[in-house]
Short mmCIF file of C-alpha atoms and ligand atoms in Angstrom, two decimals:
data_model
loop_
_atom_site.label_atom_id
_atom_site.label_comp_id
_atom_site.label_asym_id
_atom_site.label_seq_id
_atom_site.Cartn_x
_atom_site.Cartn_y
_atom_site.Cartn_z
CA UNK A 76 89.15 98.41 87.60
CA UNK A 77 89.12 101.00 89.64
CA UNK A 78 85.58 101.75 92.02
CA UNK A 79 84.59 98.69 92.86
CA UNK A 80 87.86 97.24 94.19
CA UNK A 81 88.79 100.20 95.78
CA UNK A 82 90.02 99.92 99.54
CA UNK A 83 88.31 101.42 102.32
CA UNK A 84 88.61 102.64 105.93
CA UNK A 85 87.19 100.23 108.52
CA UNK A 86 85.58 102.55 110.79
CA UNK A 87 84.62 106.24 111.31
CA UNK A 88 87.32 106.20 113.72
CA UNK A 89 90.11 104.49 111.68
CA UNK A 90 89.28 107.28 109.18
CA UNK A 91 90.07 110.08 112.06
CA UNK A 92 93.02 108.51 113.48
CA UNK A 93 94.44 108.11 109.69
CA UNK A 94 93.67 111.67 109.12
CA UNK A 95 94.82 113.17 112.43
CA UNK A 96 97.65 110.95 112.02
CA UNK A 97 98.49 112.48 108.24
CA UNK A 98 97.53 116.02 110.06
CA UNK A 99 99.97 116.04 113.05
CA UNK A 100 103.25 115.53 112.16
CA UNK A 101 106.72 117.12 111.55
CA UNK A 102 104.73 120.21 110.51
CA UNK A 103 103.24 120.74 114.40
CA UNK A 104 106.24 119.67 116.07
CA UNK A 105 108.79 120.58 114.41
CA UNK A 106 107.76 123.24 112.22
CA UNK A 107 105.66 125.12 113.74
CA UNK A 108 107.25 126.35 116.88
CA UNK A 109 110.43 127.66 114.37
CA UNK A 110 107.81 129.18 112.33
CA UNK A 111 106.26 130.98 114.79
CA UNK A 112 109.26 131.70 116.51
CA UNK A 113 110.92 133.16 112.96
CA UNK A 114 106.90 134.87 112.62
CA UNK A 115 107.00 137.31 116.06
CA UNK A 116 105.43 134.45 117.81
CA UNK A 117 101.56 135.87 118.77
CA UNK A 118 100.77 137.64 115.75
CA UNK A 119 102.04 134.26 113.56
CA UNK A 120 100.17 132.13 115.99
CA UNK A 121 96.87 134.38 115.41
CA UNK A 122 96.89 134.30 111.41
CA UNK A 123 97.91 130.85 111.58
CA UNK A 124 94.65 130.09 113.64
CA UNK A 125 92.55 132.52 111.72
CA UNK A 126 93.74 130.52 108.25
CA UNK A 127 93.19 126.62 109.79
CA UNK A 128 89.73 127.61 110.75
CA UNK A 129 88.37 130.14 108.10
CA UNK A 130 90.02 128.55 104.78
CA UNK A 131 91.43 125.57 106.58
CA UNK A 132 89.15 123.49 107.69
CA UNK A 133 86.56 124.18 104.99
CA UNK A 134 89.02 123.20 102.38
CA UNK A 135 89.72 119.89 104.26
CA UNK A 136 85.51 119.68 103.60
CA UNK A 137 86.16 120.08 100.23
CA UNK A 138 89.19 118.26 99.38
CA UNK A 139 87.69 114.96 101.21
CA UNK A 140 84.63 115.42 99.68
CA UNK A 141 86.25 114.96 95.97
CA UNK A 142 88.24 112.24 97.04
CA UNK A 143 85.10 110.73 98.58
CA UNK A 144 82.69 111.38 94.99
CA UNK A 145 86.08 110.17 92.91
CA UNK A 146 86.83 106.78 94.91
CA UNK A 147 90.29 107.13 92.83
CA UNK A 148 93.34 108.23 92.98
CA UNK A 149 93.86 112.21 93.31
CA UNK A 150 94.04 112.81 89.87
CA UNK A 151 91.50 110.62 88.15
CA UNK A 152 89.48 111.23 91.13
CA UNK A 153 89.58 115.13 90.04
CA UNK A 154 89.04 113.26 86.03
CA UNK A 155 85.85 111.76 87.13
CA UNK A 156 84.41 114.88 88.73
CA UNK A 157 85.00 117.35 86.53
CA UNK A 158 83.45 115.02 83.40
CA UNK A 159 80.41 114.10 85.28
CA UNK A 160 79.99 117.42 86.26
CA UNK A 161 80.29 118.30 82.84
CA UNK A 162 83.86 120.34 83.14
CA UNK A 163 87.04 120.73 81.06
CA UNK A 164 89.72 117.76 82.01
CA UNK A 165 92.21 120.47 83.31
CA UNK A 166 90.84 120.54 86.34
CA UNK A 167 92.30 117.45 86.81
CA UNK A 168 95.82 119.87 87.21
CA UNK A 169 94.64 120.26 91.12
CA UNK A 170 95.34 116.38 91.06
CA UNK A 171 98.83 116.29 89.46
CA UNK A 172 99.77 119.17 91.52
CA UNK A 173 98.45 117.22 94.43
CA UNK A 174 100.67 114.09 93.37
CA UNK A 175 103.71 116.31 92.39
CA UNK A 176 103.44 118.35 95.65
CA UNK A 177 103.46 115.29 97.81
CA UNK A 178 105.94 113.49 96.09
CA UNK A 179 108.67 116.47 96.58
CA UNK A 180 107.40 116.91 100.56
CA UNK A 181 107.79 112.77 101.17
CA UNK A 182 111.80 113.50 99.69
CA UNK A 183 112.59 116.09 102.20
CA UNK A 184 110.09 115.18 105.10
CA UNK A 185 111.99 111.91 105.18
CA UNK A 186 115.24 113.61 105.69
CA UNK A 187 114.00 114.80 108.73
CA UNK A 188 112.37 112.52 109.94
CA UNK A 189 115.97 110.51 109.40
CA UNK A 190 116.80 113.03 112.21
CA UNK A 191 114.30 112.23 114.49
CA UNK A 192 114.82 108.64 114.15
CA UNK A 193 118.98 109.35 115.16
CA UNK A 194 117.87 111.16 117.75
CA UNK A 195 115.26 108.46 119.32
CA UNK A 196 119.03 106.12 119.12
CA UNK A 197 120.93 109.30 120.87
CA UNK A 198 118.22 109.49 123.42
CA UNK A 199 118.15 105.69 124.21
CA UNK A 200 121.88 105.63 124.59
CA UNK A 201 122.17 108.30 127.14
CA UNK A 202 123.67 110.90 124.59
CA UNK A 203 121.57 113.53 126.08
CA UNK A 204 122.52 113.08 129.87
CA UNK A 205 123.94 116.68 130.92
CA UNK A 206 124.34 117.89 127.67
CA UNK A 207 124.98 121.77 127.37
CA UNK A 208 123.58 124.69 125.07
CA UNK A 209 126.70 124.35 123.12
CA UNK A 210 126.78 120.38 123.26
CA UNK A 211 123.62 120.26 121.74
CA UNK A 212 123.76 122.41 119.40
CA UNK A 213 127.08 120.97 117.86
CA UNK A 214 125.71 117.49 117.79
CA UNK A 215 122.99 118.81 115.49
CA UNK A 216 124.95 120.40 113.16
CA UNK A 217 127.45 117.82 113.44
CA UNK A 218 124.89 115.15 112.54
CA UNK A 219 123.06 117.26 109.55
CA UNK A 220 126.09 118.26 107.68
CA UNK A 221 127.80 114.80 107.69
CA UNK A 222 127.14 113.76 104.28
CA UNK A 223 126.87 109.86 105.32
CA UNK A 224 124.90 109.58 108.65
CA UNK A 225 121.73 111.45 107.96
CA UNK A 226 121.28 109.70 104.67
CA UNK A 227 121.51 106.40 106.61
CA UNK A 228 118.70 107.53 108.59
CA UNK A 229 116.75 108.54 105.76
CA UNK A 230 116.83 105.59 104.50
CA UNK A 231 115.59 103.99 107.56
CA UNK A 232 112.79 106.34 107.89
CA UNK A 233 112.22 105.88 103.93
CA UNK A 234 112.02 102.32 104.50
CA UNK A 235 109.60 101.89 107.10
CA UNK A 236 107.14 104.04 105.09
CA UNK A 237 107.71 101.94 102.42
CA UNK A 238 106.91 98.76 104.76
CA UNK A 239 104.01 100.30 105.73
CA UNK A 240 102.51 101.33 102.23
CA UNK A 241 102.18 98.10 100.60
CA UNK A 242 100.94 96.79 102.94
CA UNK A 243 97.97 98.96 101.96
CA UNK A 244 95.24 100.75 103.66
CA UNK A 245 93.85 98.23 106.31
CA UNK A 246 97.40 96.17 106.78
CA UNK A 247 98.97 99.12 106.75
CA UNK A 248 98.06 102.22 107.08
CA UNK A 249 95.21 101.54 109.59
CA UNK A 250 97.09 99.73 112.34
CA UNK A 251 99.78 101.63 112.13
CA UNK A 252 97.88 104.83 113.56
CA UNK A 253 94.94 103.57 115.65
CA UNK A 254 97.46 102.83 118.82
CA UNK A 255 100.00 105.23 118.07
CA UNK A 256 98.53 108.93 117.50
CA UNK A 257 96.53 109.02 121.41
CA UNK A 258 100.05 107.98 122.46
CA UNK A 259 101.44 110.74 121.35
CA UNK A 260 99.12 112.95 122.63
CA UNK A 261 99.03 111.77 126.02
CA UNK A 262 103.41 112.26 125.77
CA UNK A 263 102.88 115.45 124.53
CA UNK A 264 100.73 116.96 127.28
CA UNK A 265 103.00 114.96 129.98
CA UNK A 266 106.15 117.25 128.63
CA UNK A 267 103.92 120.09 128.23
CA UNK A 268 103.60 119.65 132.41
CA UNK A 269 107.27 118.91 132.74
CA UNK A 270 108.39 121.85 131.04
CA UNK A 271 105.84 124.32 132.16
CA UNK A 272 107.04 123.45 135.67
CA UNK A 273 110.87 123.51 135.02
CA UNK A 274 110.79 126.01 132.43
CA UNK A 275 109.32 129.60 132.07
CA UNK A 276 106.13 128.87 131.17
CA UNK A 277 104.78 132.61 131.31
CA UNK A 278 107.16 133.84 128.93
CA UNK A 279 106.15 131.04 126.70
CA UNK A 280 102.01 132.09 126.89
CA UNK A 281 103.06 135.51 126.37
CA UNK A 282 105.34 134.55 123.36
CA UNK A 283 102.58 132.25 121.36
CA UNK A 284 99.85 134.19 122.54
CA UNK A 285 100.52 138.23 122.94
CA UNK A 286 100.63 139.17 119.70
CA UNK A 287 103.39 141.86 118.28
CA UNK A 288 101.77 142.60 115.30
CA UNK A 289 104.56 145.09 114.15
CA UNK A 290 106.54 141.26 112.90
CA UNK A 291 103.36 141.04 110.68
CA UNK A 292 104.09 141.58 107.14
CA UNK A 293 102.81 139.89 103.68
CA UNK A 294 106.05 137.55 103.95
CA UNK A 295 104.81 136.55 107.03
CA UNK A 296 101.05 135.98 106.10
CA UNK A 297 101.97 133.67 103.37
CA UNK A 298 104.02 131.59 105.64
CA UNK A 299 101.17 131.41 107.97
CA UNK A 300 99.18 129.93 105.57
CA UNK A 301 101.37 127.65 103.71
CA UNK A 302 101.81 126.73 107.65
CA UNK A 303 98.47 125.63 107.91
CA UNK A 304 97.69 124.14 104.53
CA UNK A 305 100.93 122.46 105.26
CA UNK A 306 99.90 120.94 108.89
CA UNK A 307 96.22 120.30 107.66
CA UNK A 308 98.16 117.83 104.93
CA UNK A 309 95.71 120.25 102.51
CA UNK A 310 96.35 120.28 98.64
CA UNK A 311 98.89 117.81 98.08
CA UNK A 312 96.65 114.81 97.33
CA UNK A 313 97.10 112.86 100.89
CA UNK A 314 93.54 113.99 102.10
CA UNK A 315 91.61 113.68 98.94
CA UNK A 316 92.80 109.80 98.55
CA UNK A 317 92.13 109.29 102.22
CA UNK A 318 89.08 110.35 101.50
CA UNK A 319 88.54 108.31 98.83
CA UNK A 320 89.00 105.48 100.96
CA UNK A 321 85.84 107.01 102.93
CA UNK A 322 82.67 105.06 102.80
CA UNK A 323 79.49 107.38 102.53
CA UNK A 324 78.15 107.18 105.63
CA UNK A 325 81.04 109.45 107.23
CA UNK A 326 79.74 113.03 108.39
CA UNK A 327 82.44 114.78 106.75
CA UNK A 328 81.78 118.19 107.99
CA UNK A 329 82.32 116.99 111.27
CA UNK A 330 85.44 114.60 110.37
CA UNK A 331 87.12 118.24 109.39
CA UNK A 332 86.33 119.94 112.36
CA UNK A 333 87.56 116.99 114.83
CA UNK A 334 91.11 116.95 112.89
CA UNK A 335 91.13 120.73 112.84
CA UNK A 336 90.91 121.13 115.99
CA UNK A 337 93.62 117.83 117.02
CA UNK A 338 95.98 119.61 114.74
CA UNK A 339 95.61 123.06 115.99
CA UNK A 340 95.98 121.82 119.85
CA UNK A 341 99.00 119.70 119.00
CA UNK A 342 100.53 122.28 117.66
CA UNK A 343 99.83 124.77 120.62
CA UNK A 344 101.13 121.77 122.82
CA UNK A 345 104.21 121.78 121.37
CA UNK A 346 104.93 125.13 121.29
CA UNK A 347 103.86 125.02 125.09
CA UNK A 348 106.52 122.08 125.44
CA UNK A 349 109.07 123.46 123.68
CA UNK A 350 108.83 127.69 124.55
CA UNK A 351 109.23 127.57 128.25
CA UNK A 352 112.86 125.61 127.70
CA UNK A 353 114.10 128.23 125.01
CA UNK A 354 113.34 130.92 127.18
CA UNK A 355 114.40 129.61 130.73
CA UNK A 356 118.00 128.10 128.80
CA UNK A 357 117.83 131.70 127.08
CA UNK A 358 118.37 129.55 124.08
CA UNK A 359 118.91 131.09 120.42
CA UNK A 360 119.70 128.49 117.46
CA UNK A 361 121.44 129.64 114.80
CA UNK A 362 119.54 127.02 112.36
CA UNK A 363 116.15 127.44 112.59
CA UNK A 364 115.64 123.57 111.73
CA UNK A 365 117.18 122.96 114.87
CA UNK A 366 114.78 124.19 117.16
CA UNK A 367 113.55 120.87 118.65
CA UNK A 368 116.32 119.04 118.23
CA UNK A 369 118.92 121.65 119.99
CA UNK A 370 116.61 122.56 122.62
CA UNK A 371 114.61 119.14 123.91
CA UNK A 372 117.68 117.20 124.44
CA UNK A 373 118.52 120.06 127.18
CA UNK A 374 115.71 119.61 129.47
CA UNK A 375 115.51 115.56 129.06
CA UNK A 376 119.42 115.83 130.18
CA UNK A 377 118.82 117.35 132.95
CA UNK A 378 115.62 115.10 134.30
CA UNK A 379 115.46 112.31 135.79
CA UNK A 380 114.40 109.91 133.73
CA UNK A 381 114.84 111.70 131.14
CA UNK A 382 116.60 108.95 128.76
CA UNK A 383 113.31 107.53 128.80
CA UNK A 384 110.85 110.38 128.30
CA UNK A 385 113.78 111.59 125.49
CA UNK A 386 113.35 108.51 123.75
CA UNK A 387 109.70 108.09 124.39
CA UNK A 388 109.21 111.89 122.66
CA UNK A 389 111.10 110.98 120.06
CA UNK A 390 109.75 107.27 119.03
CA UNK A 391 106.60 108.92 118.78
CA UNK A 392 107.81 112.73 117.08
CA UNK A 393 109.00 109.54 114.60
CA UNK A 394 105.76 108.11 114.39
CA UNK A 395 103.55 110.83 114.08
CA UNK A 396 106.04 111.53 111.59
CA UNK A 397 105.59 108.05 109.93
CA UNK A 398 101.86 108.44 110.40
CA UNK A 399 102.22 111.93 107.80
CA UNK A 400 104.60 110.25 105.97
CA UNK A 401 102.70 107.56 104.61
CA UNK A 402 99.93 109.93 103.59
CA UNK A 403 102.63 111.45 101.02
CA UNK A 404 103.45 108.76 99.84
CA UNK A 405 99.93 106.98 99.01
CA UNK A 406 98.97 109.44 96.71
CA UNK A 407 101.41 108.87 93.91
CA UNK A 408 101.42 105.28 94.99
CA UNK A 409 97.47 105.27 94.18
CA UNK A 410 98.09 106.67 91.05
CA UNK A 411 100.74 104.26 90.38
CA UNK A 412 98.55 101.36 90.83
CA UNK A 413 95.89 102.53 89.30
CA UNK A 414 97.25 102.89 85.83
CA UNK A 415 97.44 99.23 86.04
CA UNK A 416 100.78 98.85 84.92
CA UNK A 417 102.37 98.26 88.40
CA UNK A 418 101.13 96.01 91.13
CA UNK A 419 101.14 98.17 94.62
CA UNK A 420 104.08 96.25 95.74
CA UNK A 421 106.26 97.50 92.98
CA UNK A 422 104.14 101.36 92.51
CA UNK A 423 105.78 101.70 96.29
CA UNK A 424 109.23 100.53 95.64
CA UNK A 425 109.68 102.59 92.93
CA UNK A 426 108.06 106.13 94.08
CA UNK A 427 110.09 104.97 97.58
CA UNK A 428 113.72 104.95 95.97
CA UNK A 429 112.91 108.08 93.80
CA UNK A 430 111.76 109.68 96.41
CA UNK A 431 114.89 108.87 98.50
CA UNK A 432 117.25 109.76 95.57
CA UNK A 433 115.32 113.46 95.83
CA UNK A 434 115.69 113.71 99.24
CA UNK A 435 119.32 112.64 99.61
CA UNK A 436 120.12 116.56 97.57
CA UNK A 437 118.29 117.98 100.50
CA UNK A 438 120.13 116.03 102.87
CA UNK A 439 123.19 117.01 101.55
CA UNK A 440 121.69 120.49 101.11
CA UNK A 441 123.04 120.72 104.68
CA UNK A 442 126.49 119.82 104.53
CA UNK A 443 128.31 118.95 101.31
CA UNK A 444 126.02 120.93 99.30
CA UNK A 445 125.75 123.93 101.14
CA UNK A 446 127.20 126.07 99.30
CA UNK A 447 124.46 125.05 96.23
CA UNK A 448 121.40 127.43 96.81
CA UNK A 449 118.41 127.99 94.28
CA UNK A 450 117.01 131.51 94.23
CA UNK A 451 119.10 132.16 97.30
CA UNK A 452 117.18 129.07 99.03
CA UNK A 453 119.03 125.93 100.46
CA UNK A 454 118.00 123.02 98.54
CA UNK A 455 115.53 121.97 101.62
CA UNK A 456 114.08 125.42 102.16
CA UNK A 457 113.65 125.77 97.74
CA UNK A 458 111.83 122.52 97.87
CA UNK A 459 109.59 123.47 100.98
CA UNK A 460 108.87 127.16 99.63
CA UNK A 461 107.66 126.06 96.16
CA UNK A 462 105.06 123.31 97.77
CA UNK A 463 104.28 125.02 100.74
CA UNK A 464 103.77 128.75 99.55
CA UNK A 465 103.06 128.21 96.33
CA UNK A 466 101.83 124.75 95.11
CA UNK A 467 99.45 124.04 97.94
CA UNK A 468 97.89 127.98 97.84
CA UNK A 469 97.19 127.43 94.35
CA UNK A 470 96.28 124.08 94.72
CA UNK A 471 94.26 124.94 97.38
CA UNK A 472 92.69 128.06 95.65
CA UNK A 473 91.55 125.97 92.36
CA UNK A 474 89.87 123.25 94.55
CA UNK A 475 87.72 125.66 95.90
CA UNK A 476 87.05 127.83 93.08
CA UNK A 477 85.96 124.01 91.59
CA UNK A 478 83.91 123.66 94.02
CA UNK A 479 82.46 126.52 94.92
CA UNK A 480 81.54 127.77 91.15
CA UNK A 481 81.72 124.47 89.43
CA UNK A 482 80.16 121.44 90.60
CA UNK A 483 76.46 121.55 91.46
CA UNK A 484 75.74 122.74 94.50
CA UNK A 485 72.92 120.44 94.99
CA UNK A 486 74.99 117.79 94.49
CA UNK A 487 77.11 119.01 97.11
CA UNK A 488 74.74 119.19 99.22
CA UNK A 489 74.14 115.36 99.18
CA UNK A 490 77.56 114.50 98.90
CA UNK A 491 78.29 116.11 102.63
CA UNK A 492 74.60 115.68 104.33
CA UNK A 493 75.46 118.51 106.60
CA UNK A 494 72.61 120.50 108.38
CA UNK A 495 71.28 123.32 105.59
CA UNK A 496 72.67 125.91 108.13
CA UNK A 497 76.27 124.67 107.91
CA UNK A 498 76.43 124.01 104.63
CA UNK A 499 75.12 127.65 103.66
CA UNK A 500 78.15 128.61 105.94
CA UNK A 501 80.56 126.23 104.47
CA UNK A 502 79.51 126.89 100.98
CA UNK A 503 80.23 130.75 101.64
CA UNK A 504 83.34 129.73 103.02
CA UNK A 505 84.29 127.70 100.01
CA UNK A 506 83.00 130.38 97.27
CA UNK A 507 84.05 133.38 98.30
CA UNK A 508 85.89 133.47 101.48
CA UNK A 509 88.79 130.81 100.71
CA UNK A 510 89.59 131.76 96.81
CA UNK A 511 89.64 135.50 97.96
CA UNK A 512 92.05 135.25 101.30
CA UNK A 513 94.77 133.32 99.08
CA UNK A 514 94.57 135.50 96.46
CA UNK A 515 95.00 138.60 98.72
CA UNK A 516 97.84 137.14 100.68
CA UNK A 517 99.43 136.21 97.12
CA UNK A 518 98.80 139.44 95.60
CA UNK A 519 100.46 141.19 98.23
CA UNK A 520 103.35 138.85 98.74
CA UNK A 521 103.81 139.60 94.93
CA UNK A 522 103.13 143.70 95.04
CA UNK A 523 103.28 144.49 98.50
CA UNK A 524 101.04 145.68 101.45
N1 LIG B 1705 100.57 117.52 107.89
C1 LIG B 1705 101.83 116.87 107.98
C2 LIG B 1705 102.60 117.47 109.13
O1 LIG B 1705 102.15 118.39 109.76
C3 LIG B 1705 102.62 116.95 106.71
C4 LIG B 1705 101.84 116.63 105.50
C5 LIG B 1705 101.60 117.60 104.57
C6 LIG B 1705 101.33 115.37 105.30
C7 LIG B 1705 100.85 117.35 103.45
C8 LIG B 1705 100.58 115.09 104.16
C9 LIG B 1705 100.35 116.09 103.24
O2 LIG B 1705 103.67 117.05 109.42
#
């Protein structure tokens, strides 16, 4: 099996929109502005920057560039490579910790994206029309701590991944993001406008963008970096099977750079949409989770129109969260398959209904289960600390010490057909740059500045 009837992108440009569409997500809309906001704002915003472009973006090379050489699933993909390259099996351990990774991420991203899915229903209904500070912020915590409405909604969200999935990668995946991610982007800079007029949009600049480095410490670093392996979809398996989907005529030097850069500027734009309306409402949550959804509904209750752009922002917040959330999934899915004991049909029920099962503890992580905490951690933030600061790091770290020191670089070379100058850059990047920057933001997280 295997190779030959492997599925593959249509176009160059199906790729991109797939990727971009696994790229943006929760992690630029929602997460980032509390991250930053938790970070000092600026200073987060400048390491967070400084990571998706220096160790970033030339892991995304790297990781699509296995997943392109493998044409498997993550970890037989990583099988393949290593053998022909004449390396220990281990290595296929960046693959399992790939499929792992993603597989704990899909459980708790779908919880949230339960929420935004309510809270396109709450727009549509005029739930949001005059609401106050205090209104909205009780409906969120109202709605995450019930122990039976968010789990509905999870299941919703759950479910329409699902859909999508076995449908596979043409049926599926591909239509669903061709139409849907420039939509989102054109909605996004239309409330970037919106707010930036009604809101304070200077204080907002001056928050992402002034950095305070004094709120910089190793803590911080690490989250900065799990940010932006996080919003890159990096080391959890979702890029390297996209990119086994690639065909080899894809510049994938460039294909990095292009979603790079979307992801970066969708994040900015939300944190432009989002900023000017905390500051002019003088808004503080109380639950950091709750920074979109306590603060949007403010501004699109007091439009006009604003039922409509509410429930226009989030339909697509939902899809670009659907678009990321299918990427999650198709990694253990492909793996699934692949063993040949499950057609794709069934490979999706079954990681979909585990995955729910997972999720549903962080769901109720918020209400019934609050009082449960793991190393001081709710059950949501546990789950997201262990893949985002510490699976996809080391993840990330191994691919690029595989790459860098252990495949041949000539090899490489072909695989990526990038201009000799570039590579010689990239192939720095990869060797030295990326394995050293995680390991100094680890060390120090572990020993201190
Ligand atoms: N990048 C996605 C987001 O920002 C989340 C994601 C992470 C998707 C890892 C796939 C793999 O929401």
């Amino acid at each position: 099996m295997a190779g030959a009837s492997h599925a593959h992108w249509s176009s160059r440009w199906a790729f991109i929109m797939a990727a971009v569409g696994s790229a943006v997500g929760l992690g630029n809309i929602w997460k980032f502005p509390y991250e930053a906001n938790a970070g000092g704002g600026g200073a987060f915003v400048m390491v967070y920057l400084a990571f998706v472009f220096l160790i970033g973006t030339p892991l995304l090379v790297a990781e699509l560039s296995l997943g392109r050489r493998g044409q498997l699933s993550p970890i037989r993909s990583m099988e393949k490579v290593a053998k022909e390259e004449g390396r220990a099996n281990w290595w296929s351990l960046v693959g399992w910790s790939g499929v792992i990774g993603s597989f704990i991420v899909i459980s708790f991203y779908s919880v949230v994206g339960g929420w935004t899915l309510s809270y396109v229903l709450e727009a549509l209904t005029g739930g949001m029309s005059g609401i106050t500070k205090e209104a909205a912020e009780a409906h969120f915590n109202g709605m995450v701590t019930d122990p039976i409405t968010p789990l509905f909604w999870h299941a919703g969200f759950m479910a329409i991944t699902v859909g999508i999935v076995l449908r596979g990668v043409e049926g599926g995946l591909e239509k669903a993001v061709t139409v849907l991610m420039p939509a989102l982007f054109v909605l996004l800079v239309g409330l970037v406008i919106y707010s930036g007029v009604t809101g304070d949009f200077m204080a907002a600049v001056n928050f992402l963008f002034a950095p305070d480095w004094s709120k910089m410490n190793a803590d911080v670093a690490l989250n900065a970096l799990g940010q932006s392996f996080f919003s890159l979809s990096l080391a959890l398996g979702s890029i390297m099977v996209y990119g086994s989907y690639l065909t080899k005529d894809v510049k994938i030097g460039k294909a990095a750079v292009t979603i790079a850069a979307a992801d970066s500027a969708v994040a900015i734009l939300a944190g432009l949409a989002i900023f000017p309306i905390v500051f002019a409402f003088g808004l503080t949550v109380s639950k950091e989770e709750g920074l979109v959804f306590m603060t949007l509904p403010i501004a699109f209750g007091q439009m006009t129109g604003g039922a409509l752009i509410g429930t226009l922002f989030f339909g697509l917040l939902t899809v670009a969260a659907i678009t990321s959330s299918i990427s999650l999934l198709e990694p253990s899915v492909s793996y699934l398959e692949e063993t040949g004991k499950m057609s794709r049909k069934k490979a999706t029920f079954t990681i979909g209904v585990a995955a729910f099962i997972l999720g549903s503890f962080s769901s109720l992580g918020f209400g019934e289960l609050s009082d449960f905490t793991i190393f001081g951690k709710s059950i949501i933030g546990f789950k997201s600390y262990i893949t985002n600061n510490l699976m996809m790091p080391l993840a990330g770290m191994f691919m690029a010490i595989f790459v860098g020191w252990f495949i041949s670089r000539k090899g490489m070379m072909e695989e990526l057909a990038m201009e000799e100058k570039w590579f010689r850059i990239w192939f720095f990047m990869i060797k030295f740059i990326c394995p050293v920057a995680i390991l100094i933001v680890f060390y120090n997280i572990v020993f201190g500045f």
